[in-house]
Short mmCIF file of C-alpha atoms and ligand atoms in Angstrom, two decimals:
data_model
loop_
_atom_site.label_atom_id
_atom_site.label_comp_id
_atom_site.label_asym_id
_atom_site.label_seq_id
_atom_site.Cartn_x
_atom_site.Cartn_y
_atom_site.Cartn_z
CA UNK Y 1 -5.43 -12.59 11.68
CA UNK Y 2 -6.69 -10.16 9.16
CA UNK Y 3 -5.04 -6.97 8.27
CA UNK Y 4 -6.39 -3.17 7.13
CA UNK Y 5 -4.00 -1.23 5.06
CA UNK Y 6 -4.52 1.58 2.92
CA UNK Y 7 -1.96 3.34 0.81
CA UNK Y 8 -2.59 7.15 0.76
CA UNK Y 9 -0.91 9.63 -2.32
CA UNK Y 10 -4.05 10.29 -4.37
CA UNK Y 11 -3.97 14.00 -3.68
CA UNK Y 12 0.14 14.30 -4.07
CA UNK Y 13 -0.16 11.98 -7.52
CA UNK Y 14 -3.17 14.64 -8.52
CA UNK Y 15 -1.17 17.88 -7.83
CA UNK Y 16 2.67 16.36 -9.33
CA UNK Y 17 1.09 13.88 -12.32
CA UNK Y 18 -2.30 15.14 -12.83
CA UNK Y 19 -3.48 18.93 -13.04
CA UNK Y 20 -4.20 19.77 -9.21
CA UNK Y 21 -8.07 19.91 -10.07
CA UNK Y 22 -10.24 21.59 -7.50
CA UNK Y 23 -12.72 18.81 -7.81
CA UNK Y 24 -10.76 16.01 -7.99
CA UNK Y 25 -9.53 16.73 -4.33
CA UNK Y 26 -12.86 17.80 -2.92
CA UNK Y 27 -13.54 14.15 -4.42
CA UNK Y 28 -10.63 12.17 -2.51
CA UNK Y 29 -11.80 13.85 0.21
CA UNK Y 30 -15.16 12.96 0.30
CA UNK Y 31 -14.18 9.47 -0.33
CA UNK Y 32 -12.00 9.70 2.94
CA UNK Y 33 -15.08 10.75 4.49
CA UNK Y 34 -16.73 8.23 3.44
CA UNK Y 35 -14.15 5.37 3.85
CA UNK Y 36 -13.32 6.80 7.84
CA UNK Y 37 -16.77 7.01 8.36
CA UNK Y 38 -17.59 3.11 7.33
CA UNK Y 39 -14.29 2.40 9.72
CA UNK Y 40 -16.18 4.36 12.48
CA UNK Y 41 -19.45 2.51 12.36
CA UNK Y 42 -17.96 -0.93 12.75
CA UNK Y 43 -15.03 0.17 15.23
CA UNK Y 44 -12.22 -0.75 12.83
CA UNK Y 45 -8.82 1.11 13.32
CA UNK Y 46 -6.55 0.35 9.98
CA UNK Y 47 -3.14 1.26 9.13
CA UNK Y 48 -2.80 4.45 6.69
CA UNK Y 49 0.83 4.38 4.95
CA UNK Y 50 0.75 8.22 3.78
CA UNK Y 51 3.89 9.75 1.83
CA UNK Y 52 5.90 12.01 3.70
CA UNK Y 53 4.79 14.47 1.01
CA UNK Y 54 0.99 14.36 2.17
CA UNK Y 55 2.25 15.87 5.29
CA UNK Y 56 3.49 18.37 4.21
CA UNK Y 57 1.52 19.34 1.19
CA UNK Y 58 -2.03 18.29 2.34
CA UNK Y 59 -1.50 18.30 6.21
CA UNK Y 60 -5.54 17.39 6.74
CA UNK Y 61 -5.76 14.59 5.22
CA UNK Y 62 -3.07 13.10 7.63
CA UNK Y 63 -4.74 14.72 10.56
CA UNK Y 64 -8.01 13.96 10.01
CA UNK Y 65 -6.99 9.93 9.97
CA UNK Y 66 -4.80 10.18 12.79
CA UNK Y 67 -7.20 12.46 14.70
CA UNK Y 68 -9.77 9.23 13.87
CA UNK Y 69 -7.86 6.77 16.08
CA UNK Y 70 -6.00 5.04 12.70
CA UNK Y 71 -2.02 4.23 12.74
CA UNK Y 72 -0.14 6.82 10.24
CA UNK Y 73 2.30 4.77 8.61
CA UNK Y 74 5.02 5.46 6.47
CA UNK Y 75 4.53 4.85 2.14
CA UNK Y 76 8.01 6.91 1.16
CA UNK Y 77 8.48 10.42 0.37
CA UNK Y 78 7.67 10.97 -3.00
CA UNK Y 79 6.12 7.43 -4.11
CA UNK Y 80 9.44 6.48 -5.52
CA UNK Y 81 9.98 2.53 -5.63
CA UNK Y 82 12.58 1.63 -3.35
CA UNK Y 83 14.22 -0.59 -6.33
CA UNK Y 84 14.97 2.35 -8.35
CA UNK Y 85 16.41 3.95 -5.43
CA UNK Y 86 20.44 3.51 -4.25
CA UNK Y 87 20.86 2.72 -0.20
CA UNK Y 88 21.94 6.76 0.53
CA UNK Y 89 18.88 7.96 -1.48
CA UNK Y 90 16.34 5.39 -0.01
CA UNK Y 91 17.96 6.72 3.58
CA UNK Y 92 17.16 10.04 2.89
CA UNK Y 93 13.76 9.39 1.85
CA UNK Y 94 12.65 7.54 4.19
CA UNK Y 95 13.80 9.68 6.84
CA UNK Y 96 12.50 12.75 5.01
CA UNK Y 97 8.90 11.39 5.13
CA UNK Y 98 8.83 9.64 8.70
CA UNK Y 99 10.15 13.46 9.63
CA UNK Y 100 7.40 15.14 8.32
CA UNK Y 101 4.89 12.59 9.10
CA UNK Y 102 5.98 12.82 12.49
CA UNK Y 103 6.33 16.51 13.12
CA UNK Y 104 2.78 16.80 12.05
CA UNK Y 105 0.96 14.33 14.43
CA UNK Y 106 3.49 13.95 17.13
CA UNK Y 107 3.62 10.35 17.05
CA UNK Y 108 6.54 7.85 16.24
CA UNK Y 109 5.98 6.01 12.91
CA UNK Y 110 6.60 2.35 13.34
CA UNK Y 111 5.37 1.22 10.10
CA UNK Y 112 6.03 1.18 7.05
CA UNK Y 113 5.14 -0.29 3.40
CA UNK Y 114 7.15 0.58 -0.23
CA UNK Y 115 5.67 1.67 -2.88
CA UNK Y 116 4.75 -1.28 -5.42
CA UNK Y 117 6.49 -3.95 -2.97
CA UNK Y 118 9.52 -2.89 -4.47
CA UNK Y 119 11.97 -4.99 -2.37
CA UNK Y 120 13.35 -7.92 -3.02
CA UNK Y 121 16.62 -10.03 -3.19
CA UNK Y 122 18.60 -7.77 -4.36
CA UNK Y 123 17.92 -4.93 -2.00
CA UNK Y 124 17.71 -6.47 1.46
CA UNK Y 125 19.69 -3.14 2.72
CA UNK Y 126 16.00 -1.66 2.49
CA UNK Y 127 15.36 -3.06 5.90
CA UNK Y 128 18.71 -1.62 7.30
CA UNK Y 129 17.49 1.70 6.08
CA UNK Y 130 13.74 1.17 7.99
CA UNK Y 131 15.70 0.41 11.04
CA UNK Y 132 18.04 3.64 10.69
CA UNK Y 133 14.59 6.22 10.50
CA UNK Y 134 13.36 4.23 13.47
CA UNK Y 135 10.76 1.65 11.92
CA UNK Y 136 10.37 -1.46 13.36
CA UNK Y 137 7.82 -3.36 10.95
CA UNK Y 138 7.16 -3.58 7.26
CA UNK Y 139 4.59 -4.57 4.96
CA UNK Y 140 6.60 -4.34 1.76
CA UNK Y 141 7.38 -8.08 0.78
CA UNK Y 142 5.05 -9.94 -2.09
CA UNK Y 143 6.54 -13.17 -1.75
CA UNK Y 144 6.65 -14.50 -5.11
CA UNK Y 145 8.50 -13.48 -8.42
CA UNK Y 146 6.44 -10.20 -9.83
CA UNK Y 147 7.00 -7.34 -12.32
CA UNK Y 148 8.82 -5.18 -9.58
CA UNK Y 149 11.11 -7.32 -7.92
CA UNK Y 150 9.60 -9.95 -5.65
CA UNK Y 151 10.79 -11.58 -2.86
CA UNK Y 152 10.74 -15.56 -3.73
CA UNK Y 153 13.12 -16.45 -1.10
CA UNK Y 154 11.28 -14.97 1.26
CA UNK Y 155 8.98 -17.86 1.82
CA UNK Y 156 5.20 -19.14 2.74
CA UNK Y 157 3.54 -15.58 3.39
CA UNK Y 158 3.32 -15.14 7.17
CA UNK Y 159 4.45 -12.91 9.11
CA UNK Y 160 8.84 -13.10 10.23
CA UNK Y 161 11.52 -11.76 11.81
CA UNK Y 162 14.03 -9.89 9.21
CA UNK Y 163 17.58 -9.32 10.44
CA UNK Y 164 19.95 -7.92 8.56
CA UNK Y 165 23.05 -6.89 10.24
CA UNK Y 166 21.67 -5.23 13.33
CA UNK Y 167 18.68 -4.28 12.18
CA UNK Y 168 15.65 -6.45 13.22
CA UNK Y 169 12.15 -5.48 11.38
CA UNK Y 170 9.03 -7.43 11.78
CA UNK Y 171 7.59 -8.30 8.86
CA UNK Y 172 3.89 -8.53 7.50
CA UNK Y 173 4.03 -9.61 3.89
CA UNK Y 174 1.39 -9.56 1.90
CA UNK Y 175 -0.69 -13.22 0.63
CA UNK Y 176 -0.30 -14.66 -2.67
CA UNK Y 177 -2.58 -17.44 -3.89
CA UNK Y 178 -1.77 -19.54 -6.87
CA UNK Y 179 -4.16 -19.45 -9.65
CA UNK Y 180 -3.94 -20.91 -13.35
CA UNK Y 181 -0.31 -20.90 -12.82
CA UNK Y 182 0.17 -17.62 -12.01
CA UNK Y 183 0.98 -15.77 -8.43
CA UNK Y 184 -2.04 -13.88 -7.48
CA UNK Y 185 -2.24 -11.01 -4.52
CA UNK Y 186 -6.74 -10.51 -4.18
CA UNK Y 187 -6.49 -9.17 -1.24
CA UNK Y 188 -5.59 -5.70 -2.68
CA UNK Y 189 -5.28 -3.61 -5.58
CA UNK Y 190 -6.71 -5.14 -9.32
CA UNK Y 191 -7.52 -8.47 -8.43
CA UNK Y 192 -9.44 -7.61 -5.51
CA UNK Y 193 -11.98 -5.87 -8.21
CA UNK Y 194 -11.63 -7.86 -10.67
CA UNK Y 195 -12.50 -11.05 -9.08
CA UNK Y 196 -16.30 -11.06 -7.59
CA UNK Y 197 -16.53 -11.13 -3.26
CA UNK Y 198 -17.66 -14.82 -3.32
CA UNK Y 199 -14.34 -15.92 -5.62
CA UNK Y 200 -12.23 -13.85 -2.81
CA UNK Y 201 -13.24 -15.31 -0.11
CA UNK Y 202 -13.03 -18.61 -1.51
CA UNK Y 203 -9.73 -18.34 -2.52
CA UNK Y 204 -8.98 -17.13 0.98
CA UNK Y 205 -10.94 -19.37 2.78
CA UNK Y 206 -7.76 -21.61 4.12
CA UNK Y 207 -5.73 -18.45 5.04
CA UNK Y 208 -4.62 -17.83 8.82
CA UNK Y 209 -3.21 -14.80 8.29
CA UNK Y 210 -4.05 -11.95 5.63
CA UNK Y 211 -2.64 -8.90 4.54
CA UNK Y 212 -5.24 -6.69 2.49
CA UNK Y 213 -3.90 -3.84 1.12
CA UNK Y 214 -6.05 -0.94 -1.06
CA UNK Y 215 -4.98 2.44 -2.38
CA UNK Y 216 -7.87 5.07 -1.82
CA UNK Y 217 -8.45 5.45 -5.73
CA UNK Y 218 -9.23 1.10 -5.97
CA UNK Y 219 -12.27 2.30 -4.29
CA UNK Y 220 -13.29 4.86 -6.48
CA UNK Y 221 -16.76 4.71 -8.80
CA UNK Y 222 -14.96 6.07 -12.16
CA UNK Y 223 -12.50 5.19 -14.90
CA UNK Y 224 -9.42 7.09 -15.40
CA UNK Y 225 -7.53 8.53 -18.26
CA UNK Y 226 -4.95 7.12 -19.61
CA UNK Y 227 -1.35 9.01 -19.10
CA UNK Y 228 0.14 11.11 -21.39
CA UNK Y 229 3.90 9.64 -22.01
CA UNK Y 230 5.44 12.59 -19.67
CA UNK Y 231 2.88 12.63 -16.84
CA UNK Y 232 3.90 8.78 -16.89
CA UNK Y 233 7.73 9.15 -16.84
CA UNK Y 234 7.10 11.97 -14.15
CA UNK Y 235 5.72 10.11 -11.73
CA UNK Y 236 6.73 6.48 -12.48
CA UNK Y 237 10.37 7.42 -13.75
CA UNK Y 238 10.17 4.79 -16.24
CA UNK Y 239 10.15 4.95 -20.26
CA UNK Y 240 6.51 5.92 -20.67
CA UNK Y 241 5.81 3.34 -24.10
CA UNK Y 242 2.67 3.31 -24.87
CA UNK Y 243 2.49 -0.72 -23.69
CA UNK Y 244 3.29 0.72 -20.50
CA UNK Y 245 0.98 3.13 -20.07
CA UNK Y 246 -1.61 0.88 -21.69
CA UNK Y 247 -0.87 -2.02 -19.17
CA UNK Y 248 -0.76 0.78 -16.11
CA UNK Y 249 -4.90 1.33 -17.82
CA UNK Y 250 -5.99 -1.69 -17.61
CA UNK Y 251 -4.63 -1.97 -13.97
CA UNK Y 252 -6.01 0.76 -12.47
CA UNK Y 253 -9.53 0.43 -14.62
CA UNK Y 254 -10.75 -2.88 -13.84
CA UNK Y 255 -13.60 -3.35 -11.96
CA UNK Y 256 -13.82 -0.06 -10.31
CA UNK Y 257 -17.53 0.17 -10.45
CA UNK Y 258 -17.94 -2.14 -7.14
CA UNK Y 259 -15.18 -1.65 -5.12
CA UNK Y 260 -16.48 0.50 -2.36
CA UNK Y 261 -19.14 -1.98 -1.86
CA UNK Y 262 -17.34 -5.12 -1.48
CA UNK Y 263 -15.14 -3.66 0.63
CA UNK Y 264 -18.19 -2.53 3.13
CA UNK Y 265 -18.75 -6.23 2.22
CA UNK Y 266 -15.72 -7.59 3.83
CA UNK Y 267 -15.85 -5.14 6.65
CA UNK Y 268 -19.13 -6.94 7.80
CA UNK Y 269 -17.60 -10.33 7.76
CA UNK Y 270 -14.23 -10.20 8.63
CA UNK Y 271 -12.57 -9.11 11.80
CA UNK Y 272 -9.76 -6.96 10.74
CA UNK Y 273 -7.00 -5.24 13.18
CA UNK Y 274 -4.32 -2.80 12.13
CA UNK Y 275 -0.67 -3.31 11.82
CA UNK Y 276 0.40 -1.92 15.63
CA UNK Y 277 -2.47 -3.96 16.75
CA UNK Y 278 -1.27 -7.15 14.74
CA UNK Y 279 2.48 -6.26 16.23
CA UNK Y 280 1.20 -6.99 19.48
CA UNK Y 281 -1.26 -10.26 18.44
CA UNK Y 282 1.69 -12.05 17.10
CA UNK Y 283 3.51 -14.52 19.36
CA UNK Y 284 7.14 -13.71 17.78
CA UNK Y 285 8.86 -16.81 19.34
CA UNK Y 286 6.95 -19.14 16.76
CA UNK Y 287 7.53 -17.45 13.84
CA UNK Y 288 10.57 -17.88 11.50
CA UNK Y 289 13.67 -15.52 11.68
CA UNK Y 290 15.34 -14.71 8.79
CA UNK Y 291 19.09 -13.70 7.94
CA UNK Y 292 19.71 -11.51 5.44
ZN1 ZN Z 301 1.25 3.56 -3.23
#
């Protein structure tokens, strides 16, 4: 089973972090275009995780994805990792942003992902807080030790049943592959243009299930700027060093010149199906439960 995600804040990070440039929207937008359009033609239907604050602040960007037959999911409020967040203030957010993203397409929001997979060990009362605002799956655990928390306990990366207290959440974690010692995610984000198509799908060759995972800007023909030290702390709420900012770069630069195009790639050769869709695929019996 494949999986479509894509992470949508582009126009919120441009108008809070950036300087709410004319062009650069009419550019995010075309991209969307472009991106729903290449969904259209091979009758793929993804999961969008939008902030609550694209709602509200750019209500046609949500619309125009819902109104093209994709699942809205739910990416936080304000892009704020859930590990810097206390159980009362993730609450709020969450509910804050399934609210809005509700009220403006009249549909229930089931899913949701964290920004930066912040969850892990020592904030398992994340998934109480999905099951308070009504969510019944998640896409938020990298199983393996990373920068931002991690989830090493969680296991082989396949999809589970989380219960924690009485909450019950299916999850959908995203695949890590081991590679010169290191844990890897290529399905997703700077690996997935750094490394070329034929290395990705090698390394994913043995993989029943995968979770890929792109932000709108991965797919984006240009090199950005680097942050100045308080647009950084803004948005990222972390000491803005300049080894920070200069490893946040390097991230976001690599390999942008291709992306679109290996991602029309792997829309050719792999059957993908959203995350409501992969809800109802999965035979829940067989998979693992786990108690938090
Ligand atoms: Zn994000």
């Amino acid at each position: 089973m494949n999986i479509l995600t894509f992470d949508t804040e582009e126009w919120y990070y441009e108008k809070t972090v950036r300087d709410a440039r004319e062009w650069k929207y009419k550019q995010f937008d075309e991209l969307l275009d472009r991106l729903l359009a290449a969904l259209d033609r091979r009758g793929l239907k993804a999961t969008f995780f939008c902030i609550g604050k694209m709602a509200t602040d750019f209500p046609h960007v949500v619309k125009k994805i819902h109104a093209a037959g994709h699942e809205i999911g739910c990416h936080s409020h304000v892009h704020t990792w859930m590990n810097k967040l206390t159980p009362e203030e993730a609450l709020a957010d969450t509910r804050q942003a399934v609210d809005a993203l509700e009220q403006l397409t009249g549909e229930k929001v089931k899913s949701y992902r964290a920004p930066a997979f912040s969850v892990g060990e020592t904030n398992t009362w994340f998934f109480e807080v999905l099951a308070e605002c009504g969510i019944t799956r998640d896409a938020s655990v990298f199983p393996a030790s990373r920068e931002l928390g991690g989830f090493q306990s969680y296991g082989s990366a396949v999809p589970a049943t989380i219960q924690y207290g009485n909450a019950v959440i299916h999850e959908f974690p995203v695949n890590t592959i081991r590679l010169l010692g290191k844990n890897l995610v290529c399905t997703g984000g700077g690996y997935f243009r750094i490394f070329p198509y034929w290395l990705i799908r090698h390394l994913l060759n043995d993989c029943d299930y995968m979770m890929y995972y792109f932000h709108l800007s991965d797919l984006l023909d240009e090199k950005r700027p680097r942050l100045t030290r308080e647009q950084y702390e803004r948005y990222f709420n972390e000491s803005g060093t300049f080894l920070n900012r200069w490893k946040r770069q390097i991230k976001t630069n690599i390999g942008v010149a291709d992306a679109f195009a290996k991602l029309e790639h792997l829309l050719d050769s792999v059957q993908f199906v959203n995350v409501d869709k992969a809800d109802v695929l999965t035979d829940w019996i067989d998979m693992r439960t786990i108690q938090l």
